[in-house]
């Protein structure tokens, strides 16, 4: 579908995407018309920015909709919120499990890989092993699921600031603190090794400082059991 050219098309696509139900869209349109009354008519960009400020859509969803994309925005009960860029064909999303409201990390698996017996067996083995990992630093790998013809891994979403950004903002970490942190990371990665898998993507981006009410929170390690394993991720 070509990129949208007017707000009416945009509102229709919001409804068809199922990201916002039709009744709520009617209410939002009235609010947007009042808020953007100085523009006649308001541009798609102005409407989209208003919806972002309102919290009705995420920036990734808005970008997709403006581009004329109808989805997919859902896999089963999982609502895709943001896409995270990675090298190659890897597709990783932040998603929300609508029935529980839980925010998760959702890693799409490439359909043609899943049809290869040896590859699928290895994906299952790695995911099962990662599920057993108990080190407090590691993000939890919860399940291997299938919905709407797509197989995907559901894991904990590690929220916070990557260490790469923290170091850029605050400068080098004190030597003692860095040493303790590296020892903790080594211990976490060693557990993965003991389970027969490797992290495959350890970097300052995958080390995330979790938010805390007071002061700096703990550092978590984002972990995906199939990172570095061929081109295992989604081809959408």
PDB file of C-alpha atoms in Angstrom:
ATOM      1  CA  UNK A   1       0.000   0.000   0.000  1.00  0.00           C
ATOM      2  CA  UNK A   2       1.428   3.429  -0.912  1.00  0.00           C
ATOM      3  CA  UNK A   3       2.200   6.066   1.709  1.00  0.00           C
ATOM      4  CA  UNK A   4      -0.832   7.962   2.985  1.00  0.00           C
ATOM      5  CA  UNK A   5      -1.625  11.432   1.695  1.00  0.00           C
ATOM      6  CA  UNK A   6      -4.342  12.751   4.014  1.00  0.00           C
ATOM      7  CA  UNK A   7      -5.519  12.386   7.641  1.00  0.00           C
ATOM      8  CA  UNK A   8      -8.753  10.607   6.655  1.00  0.00           C
ATOM      9  CA  UNK A   9      -6.760   7.717   5.171  1.00  0.00           C
ATOM     10  CA  UNK A  10      -4.613   7.662   8.292  1.00  0.00           C
ATOM     11  CA  UNK A  11      -7.602   7.392  10.663  1.00  0.00           C
ATOM     12  CA  UNK A  12      -9.105   4.583   8.554  1.00  0.00           C
ATOM     13  CA  UNK A  13      -5.831   2.676   8.701  1.00  0.00           C
ATOM     14  CA  UNK A  14      -5.641   3.128  12.474  1.00  0.00           C
ATOM     15  CA  UNK A  15      -9.028   1.384  12.723  1.00  0.00           C
ATOM     16  CA  UNK A  16      -8.148  -1.429  10.284  1.00  0.00           C
ATOM     17  CA  UNK A  17      -4.850  -2.041  12.080  1.00  0.00           C
ATOM     18  CA  UNK A  18      -6.804  -2.965  15.269  1.00  0.00           C
ATOM     19  CA  UNK A  19      -4.288  -0.969  17.310  1.00  0.00           C
ATOM     20  CA  UNK A  20      -7.179   1.200  18.516  1.00  0.00           C
ATOM     21  CA  UNK A  21     -10.809   0.048  18.461  1.00  0.00           C
ATOM     22  CA  UNK A  22     -13.305   1.963  16.318  1.00  0.00           C
ATOM     23  CA  UNK A  23     -15.172   3.503  19.255  1.00  0.00           C
ATOM     24  CA  UNK A  24     -12.004   4.839  20.817  1.00  0.00           C
ATOM     25  CA  UNK A  25     -10.849   6.203  17.442  1.00  0.00           C
ATOM     26  CA  UNK A  26     -14.055   8.265  17.176  1.00  0.00           C
ATOM     27  CA  UNK A  27     -13.363   9.775  20.601  1.00  0.00           C
ATOM     28  CA  UNK A  28      -9.715  10.424  19.728  1.00  0.00           C
ATOM     29  CA  UNK A  29     -10.692  12.111  16.464  1.00  0.00           C
ATOM     30  CA  UNK A  30     -12.935  14.548  18.287  1.00  0.00           C
ATOM     31  CA  UNK A  31     -10.165  15.341  20.783  1.00  0.00           C
ATOM     32  CA  UNK A  32      -7.591  15.724  18.000  1.00  0.00           C
ATOM     33  CA  UNK A  33      -9.880  18.008  15.977  1.00  0.00           C
ATOM     34  CA  UNK A  34     -10.316  20.251  19.042  1.00  0.00           C
ATOM     35  CA  UNK A  35      -6.607  20.241  19.896  1.00  0.00           C
ATOM     36  CA  UNK A  36      -5.553  20.937  16.285  1.00  0.00           C
ATOM     37  CA  UNK A  37      -8.344  23.391  15.497  1.00  0.00           C
ATOM     38  CA  UNK A  38      -5.817  25.989  14.339  1.00  0.00           C
ATOM     39  CA  UNK A  39      -4.891  23.798  11.370  1.00  0.00           C
ATOM     40  CA  UNK A  40      -7.447  23.394   8.592  1.00  0.00           C
ATOM     41  CA  UNK A  41      -7.195  20.553   7.915  1.00  0.00           C
ATOM     42  CA  UNK A  42      -4.436  19.186  10.211  1.00  0.00           C
ATOM     43  CA  UNK A  43      -1.616  17.344   8.490  1.00  0.00           C
ATOM     44  CA  UNK A  44      -1.015  13.608   8.938  1.00  0.00           C
ATOM     45  CA  UNK A  45       2.181  14.462  10.800  1.00  0.00           C
ATOM     46  CA  UNK A  46       0.307  16.733  13.223  1.00  0.00           C
ATOM     47  CA  UNK A  47      -2.322  14.055  13.902  1.00  0.00           C
ATOM     48  CA  UNK A  48       0.351  11.395  14.354  1.00  0.00           C
ATOM     49  CA  UNK A  49       2.359  13.537  16.769  1.00  0.00           C
ATOM     50  CA  UNK A  50      -0.796  14.254  18.760  1.00  0.00           C
ATOM     51  CA  UNK A  51      -1.540  10.510  19.030  1.00  0.00           C
ATOM     52  CA  UNK A  52       2.039   9.920  20.181  1.00  0.00           C
ATOM     53  CA  UNK A  53       1.725  12.543  22.917  1.00  0.00           C
ATOM     54  CA  UNK A  54      -1.644  11.037  23.864  1.00  0.00           C
ATOM     55  CA  UNK A  55      -0.002   7.599  24.239  1.00  0.00           C
ATOM     56  CA  UNK A  56      -2.460   5.971  21.819  1.00  0.00           C
ATOM     57  CA  UNK A  57       0.268   4.692  19.476  1.00  0.00           C
ATOM     58  CA  UNK A  58       4.020   4.144  19.571  1.00  0.00           C
ATOM     59  CA  UNK A  59       6.466   5.866  17.239  1.00  0.00           C
ATOM     60  CA  UNK A  60       7.164   2.622  15.351  1.00  0.00           C
ATOM     61  CA  UNK A  61       3.437   1.995  14.874  1.00  0.00           C
ATOM     62  CA  UNK A  62       2.913   5.540  13.614  1.00  0.00           C
ATOM     63  CA  UNK A  63       5.795   5.251  11.174  1.00  0.00           C
ATOM     64  CA  UNK A  64       4.367   2.020   9.790  1.00  0.00           C
ATOM     65  CA  UNK A  65       0.860   3.448   9.460  1.00  0.00           C
ATOM     66  CA  UNK A  66       1.999   6.640   7.718  1.00  0.00           C
ATOM     67  CA  UNK A  67       3.911   4.441   5.282  1.00  0.00           C
ATOM     68  CA  UNK A  68       0.624   2.718   4.420  1.00  0.00           C
ATOM     69  CA  UNK A  69       1.494  -0.556   6.164  1.00  0.00           C
ATOM     70  CA  UNK A  70      -1.435  -2.555   7.506  1.00  0.00           C
ATOM     71  CA  UNK A  71       0.715  -4.771   9.728  1.00  0.00           C
ATOM     72  CA  UNK A  72       1.285  -7.243  11.074  1.00  0.00           C
ATOM     73  CA  UNK A  73       0.919  -5.456  14.401  1.00  0.00           C
ATOM     74  CA  UNK A  74      -0.181  -8.576  16.300  1.00  0.00           C
ATOM     75  CA  UNK A  75       0.861 -12.182  16.693  1.00  0.00           C
ATOM     76  CA  UNK A  76      -1.827 -13.926  18.682  1.00  0.00           C
ATOM     77  CA  UNK A  77      -2.233 -12.055  21.972  1.00  0.00           C
ATOM     78  CA  UNK A  78       1.008 -10.112  21.460  1.00  0.00           C
ATOM     79  CA  UNK A  79       0.814  -6.485  20.295  1.00  0.00           C
ATOM     80  CA  UNK A  80       4.019  -5.242  18.613  1.00  0.00           C
ATOM     81  CA  UNK A  81       5.147  -1.926  20.093  1.00  0.00           C
ATOM     82  CA  UNK A  82       8.644  -1.222  18.785  1.00  0.00           C
ATOM     83  CA  UNK A  83      11.108  -2.860  16.421  1.00  0.00           C
ATOM     84  CA  UNK A  84      14.795  -2.969  17.353  1.00  0.00           C
ATOM     85  CA  UNK A  85      17.293  -2.883  14.512  1.00  0.00           C
ATOM     86  CA  UNK A  86      19.929  -5.598  14.298  1.00  0.00           C
ATOM     87  CA  UNK A  87      22.477  -6.598  11.666  1.00  0.00           C
ATOM     88  CA  UNK A  88      21.325  -9.122   9.064  1.00  0.00           C
ATOM     89  CA  UNK A  89      17.799 -10.531   9.061  1.00  0.00           C
ATOM     90  CA  UNK A  90      17.279 -10.612  12.808  1.00  0.00           C
ATOM     91  CA  UNK A  91      13.910  -9.169  13.911  1.00  0.00           C
ATOM     92  CA  UNK A  92      13.417  -8.287  17.550  1.00  0.00           C
ATOM     93  CA  UNK A  93      10.397  -6.470  18.956  1.00  0.00           C
ATOM     94  CA  UNK A  94       9.200  -5.059  22.213  1.00  0.00           C
ATOM     95  CA  UNK A  95       5.635  -6.323  22.525  1.00  0.00           C
ATOM     96  CA  UNK A  96       2.784  -6.370  25.001  1.00  0.00           C
ATOM     97  CA  UNK A  97       0.867  -9.477  25.983  1.00  0.00           C
ATOM     98  CA  UNK A  98      -2.592  -7.884  25.928  1.00  0.00           C
ATOM     99  CA  UNK A  99      -4.381 -10.301  28.317  1.00  0.00           C
ATOM    100  CA  UNK A 100      -1.813  -9.760  31.102  1.00  0.00           C
ATOM    101  CA  UNK A 101      -0.464  -6.322  30.159  1.00  0.00           C
ATOM    102  CA  UNK A 102       3.088  -7.670  30.462  1.00  0.00           C
ATOM    103  CA  UNK A 103       5.755  -6.067  28.274  1.00  0.00           C
ATOM    104  CA  UNK A 104       8.008  -8.677  26.675  1.00  0.00           C
ATOM    105  CA  UNK A 105      10.786  -9.111  24.161  1.00  0.00           C
ATOM    106  CA  UNK A 106       9.583 -11.020  21.108  1.00  0.00           C
ATOM    107  CA  UNK A 107      12.074 -12.559  18.694  1.00  0.00           C
ATOM    108  CA  UNK A 108      10.622 -13.743  15.368  1.00  0.00           C
ATOM    109  CA  UNK A 109      11.993 -16.953  13.851  1.00  0.00           C
ATOM    110  CA  UNK A 110      12.508 -17.286  10.126  1.00  0.00           C
ATOM    111  CA  UNK A 111       9.868 -19.623   8.675  1.00  0.00           C
ATOM    112  CA  UNK A 112      12.212 -21.452   6.280  1.00  0.00           C
ATOM    113  CA  UNK A 113      14.644 -22.170   9.142  1.00  0.00           C
ATOM    114  CA  UNK A 114      11.869 -23.623  11.260  1.00  0.00           C
ATOM    115  CA  UNK A 115      11.059 -26.071   8.457  1.00  0.00           C
ATOM    116  CA  UNK A 116      14.618 -27.464   8.557  1.00  0.00           C
ATOM    117  CA  UNK A 117      14.611 -30.348  11.052  1.00  0.00           C
ATOM    118  CA  UNK A 118      18.192 -29.928  12.307  1.00  0.00           C
ATOM    119  CA  UNK A 119      17.857 -26.160  12.638  1.00  0.00           C
ATOM    120  CA  UNK A 120      14.499 -26.355  14.416  1.00  0.00           C
ATOM    121  CA  UNK A 121      15.867 -29.000  16.809  1.00  0.00           C
ATOM    122  CA  UNK A 122      18.760 -26.695  17.688  1.00  0.00           C
ATOM    123  CA  UNK A 123      16.442 -23.708  18.192  1.00  0.00           C
ATOM    124  CA  UNK A 124      14.315 -25.770  20.596  1.00  0.00           C
ATOM    125  CA  UNK A 125      17.432 -26.994  22.423  1.00  0.00           C
ATOM    126  CA  UNK A 126      18.849 -23.497  22.854  1.00  0.00           C
ATOM    127  CA  UNK A 127      15.532 -22.012  23.947  1.00  0.00           C
ATOM    128  CA  UNK A 128      14.957 -24.802  26.467  1.00  0.00           C
ATOM    129  CA  UNK A 129      18.467 -24.368  27.877  1.00  0.00           C
ATOM    130  CA  UNK A 130      18.065 -20.578  28.127  1.00  0.00           C
ATOM    131  CA  UNK A 131      14.790 -21.089  29.997  1.00  0.00           C
ATOM    132  CA  UNK A 132      16.728 -23.003  32.647  1.00  0.00           C
ATOM    133  CA  UNK A 133      19.249 -20.190  33.240  1.00  0.00           C
ATOM    134  CA  UNK A 134      18.738 -18.719  36.706  1.00  0.00           C
ATOM    135  CA  UNK A 135      21.478 -16.097  37.134  1.00  0.00           C
ATOM    136  CA  UNK A 136      19.874 -12.858  38.322  1.00  0.00           C
ATOM    137  CA  UNK A 137      21.690 -10.786  35.672  1.00  0.00           C
ATOM    138  CA  UNK A 138      20.254 -12.696  32.719  1.00  0.00           C
ATOM    139  CA  UNK A 139      16.954 -11.761  31.136  1.00  0.00           C
ATOM    140  CA  UNK A 140      14.461 -14.583  31.415  1.00  0.00           C
ATOM    141  CA  UNK A 141      13.591 -16.686  28.362  1.00  0.00           C
ATOM    142  CA  UNK A 142      10.006 -17.750  28.917  1.00  0.00           C
ATOM    143  CA  UNK A 143       8.594 -19.682  25.976  1.00  0.00           C
ATOM    144  CA  UNK A 144       8.719 -20.729  22.347  1.00  0.00           C
ATOM    145  CA  UNK A 145       5.293 -19.966  20.867  1.00  0.00           C
ATOM    146  CA  UNK A 146       3.393 -19.981  17.589  1.00  0.00           C
ATOM    147  CA  UNK A 147       0.549 -17.728  16.421  1.00  0.00           C
ATOM    148  CA  UNK A 148      -0.789 -16.546  13.062  1.00  0.00           C
ATOM    149  CA  UNK A 149       1.657 -18.793  11.216  1.00  0.00           C
ATOM    150  CA  UNK A 150       4.701 -17.258  12.953  1.00  0.00           C
ATOM    151  CA  UNK A 151       6.973 -18.902  15.501  1.00  0.00           C
ATOM    152  CA  UNK A 152       8.705 -16.711  18.041  1.00  0.00           C
ATOM    153  CA  UNK A 153      10.592 -16.680  21.328  1.00  0.00           C
ATOM    154  CA  UNK A 154       9.047 -14.753  24.209  1.00  0.00           C
ATOM    155  CA  UNK A 155      11.487 -13.351  26.757  1.00  0.00           C
ATOM    156  CA  UNK A 156      11.781 -10.747  29.478  1.00  0.00           C
ATOM    157  CA  UNK A 157      12.085  -7.189  28.242  1.00  0.00           C
ATOM    158  CA  UNK A 158      15.100  -5.626  29.941  1.00  0.00           C
ATOM    159  CA  UNK A 159      14.253  -1.956  30.392  1.00  0.00           C
ATOM    160  CA  UNK A 160      16.638   0.849  31.156  1.00  0.00           C
ATOM    161  CA  UNK A 161      19.701   2.589  29.745  1.00  0.00           C
ATOM    162  CA  UNK A 162      22.365   0.609  27.836  1.00  0.00           C
ATOM    163  CA  UNK A 163      25.825   0.950  29.372  1.00  0.00           C
ATOM    164  CA  UNK A 164      27.054   2.422  26.087  1.00  0.00           C
ATOM    165  CA  UNK A 165      24.789   5.440  26.647  1.00  0.00           C
ATOM    166  CA  UNK A 166      25.590   5.631  30.355  1.00  0.00           C
ATOM    167  CA  UNK A 167      29.339   5.729  29.693  1.00  0.00           C
ATOM    168  CA  UNK A 168      28.874   8.343  26.986  1.00  0.00           C
ATOM    169  CA  UNK A 169      26.816  10.442  29.388  1.00  0.00           C
ATOM    170  CA  UNK A 170      28.855   9.991  32.594  1.00  0.00           C
ATOM    171  CA  UNK A 171      32.317   9.045  31.389  1.00  0.00           C
ATOM    172  CA  UNK A 172      34.429   6.004  32.349  1.00  0.00           C
ATOM    173  CA  UNK A 173      33.249   3.778  35.173  1.00  0.00           C
ATOM    174  CA  UNK A 174      35.472   3.610  38.288  1.00  0.00           C
ATOM    175  CA  UNK A 175      37.916   0.695  38.005  1.00  0.00           C
ATOM    176  CA  UNK A 176      36.615  -1.129  41.092  1.00  0.00           C
ATOM    177  CA  UNK A 177      33.000  -0.854  39.969  1.00  0.00           C
ATOM    178  CA  UNK A 178      33.888  -1.994  36.442  1.00  0.00           C
ATOM    179  CA  UNK A 179      35.817  -4.987  37.804  1.00  0.00           C
ATOM    180  CA  UNK A 180      32.908  -6.125  39.955  1.00  0.00           C
ATOM    181  CA  UNK A 181      30.514  -5.722  37.054  1.00  0.00           C
ATOM    182  CA  UNK A 182      32.694  -7.724  34.676  1.00  0.00           C
ATOM    183  CA  UNK A 183      32.998 -10.524  37.225  1.00  0.00           C
ATOM    184  CA  UNK A 184      29.192 -10.623  37.505  1.00  0.00           C
ATOM    185  CA  UNK A 185      28.810 -10.706  33.721  1.00  0.00           C
ATOM    186  CA  UNK A 186      31.391 -13.488  33.423  1.00  0.00           C
ATOM    187  CA  UNK A 187      29.490 -15.533  36.030  1.00  0.00           C
ATOM    188  CA  UNK A 188      26.219 -15.055  34.150  1.00  0.00           C
ATOM    189  CA  UNK A 189      27.746 -16.000  30.798  1.00  0.00           C
ATOM    190  CA  UNK A 190      29.462 -19.006  32.391  1.00  0.00           C
ATOM    191  CA  UNK A 191      26.046 -20.356  33.383  1.00  0.00           C
ATOM    192  CA  UNK A 192      24.949 -20.194  29.756  1.00  0.00           C
ATOM    193  CA  UNK A 193      28.100 -22.068  28.763  1.00  0.00           C
ATOM    194  CA  UNK A 194      27.350 -24.742  31.354  1.00  0.00           C
ATOM    195  CA  UNK A 195      23.936 -25.203  29.731  1.00  0.00           C
ATOM    196  CA  UNK A 196      25.540 -25.686  26.319  1.00  0.00           C
ATOM    197  CA  UNK A 197      24.801 -22.292  24.744  1.00  0.00           C
ATOM    198  CA  UNK A 198      26.643 -19.012  24.211  1.00  0.00           C
ATOM    199  CA  UNK A 199      25.364 -15.473  24.570  1.00  0.00           C
ATOM    200  CA  UNK A 200      26.297 -14.522  21.022  1.00  0.00           C
ATOM    201  CA  UNK A 201      25.680 -10.787  21.349  1.00  0.00           C
ATOM    202  CA  UNK A 202      27.430  -9.516  24.469  1.00  0.00           C
ATOM    203  CA  UNK A 203      28.197  -5.798  24.190  1.00  0.00           C
ATOM    204  CA  UNK A 204      27.709  -2.480  25.951  1.00  0.00           C
ATOM    205  CA  UNK A 205      24.323  -2.352  24.197  1.00  0.00           C
ATOM    206  CA  UNK A 206      23.134  -5.630  25.704  1.00  0.00           C
ATOM    207  CA  UNK A 207      24.197  -4.568  29.233  1.00  0.00           C
ATOM    208  CA  UNK A 208      21.344  -2.424  30.526  1.00  0.00           C
ATOM    209  CA  UNK A 209      21.129  -0.350  33.703  1.00  0.00           C
ATOM    210  CA  UNK A 210      17.642  -0.954  35.046  1.00  0.00           C
ATOM    211  CA  UNK A 211      15.777   2.040  36.494  1.00  0.00           C
ATOM    212  CA  UNK A 212      15.601   2.338  40.290  1.00  0.00           C
ATOM    213  CA  UNK A 213      13.652   4.698  42.592  1.00  0.00           C
ATOM    214  CA  UNK A 214      16.865   5.987  44.160  1.00  0.00           C
ATOM    215  CA  UNK A 215      20.264   6.018  42.513  1.00  0.00           C
ATOM    216  CA  UNK A 216      21.516   3.618  39.852  1.00  0.00           C
ATOM    217  CA  UNK A 217      19.738   0.298  39.432  1.00  0.00           C
ATOM    218  CA  UNK A 218      21.264  -3.104  38.809  1.00  0.00           C
ATOM    219  CA  UNK A 219      22.726  -4.032  35.424  1.00  0.00           C
ATOM    220  CA  UNK A 220      20.870  -6.708  33.480  1.00  0.00           C
ATOM    221  CA  UNK A 221      22.101  -8.747  30.523  1.00  0.00           C
ATOM    222  CA  UNK A 222      19.724  -8.950  27.565  1.00  0.00           C
ATOM    223  CA  UNK A 223      19.894 -12.491  26.219  1.00  0.00           C
ATOM    224  CA  UNK A 224      18.516 -14.110  23.060  1.00  0.00           C
ATOM    225  CA  UNK A 225      19.187 -17.866  22.714  1.00  0.00           C
ATOM    226  CA  UNK A 226      19.424 -17.818  18.917  1.00  0.00           C
ATOM    227  CA  UNK A 227      21.567 -14.702  18.376  1.00  0.00           C
ATOM    228  CA  UNK A 228      24.554 -15.679  16.258  1.00  0.00           C
ATOM    229  CA  UNK A 229      22.912 -18.952  15.170  1.00  0.00           C
ATOM    230  CA  UNK A 230      22.815 -18.551  11.390  1.00  0.00           C
ATOM    231  CA  UNK A 231      19.988 -16.383  10.060  1.00  0.00           C
ATOM    232  CA  UNK A 232      17.387 -17.721  12.430  1.00  0.00           C
ATOM    233  CA  UNK A 233      15.150 -14.727  12.735  1.00  0.00           C
ATOM    234  CA  UNK A 234      12.056 -13.512  10.963  1.00  0.00           C
ATOM    235  CA  UNK A 235      11.925 -12.654   7.290  1.00  0.00           C
ATOM    236  CA  UNK A 236       9.039 -10.153   7.566  1.00  0.00           C
TER     237      UNK A 236
END
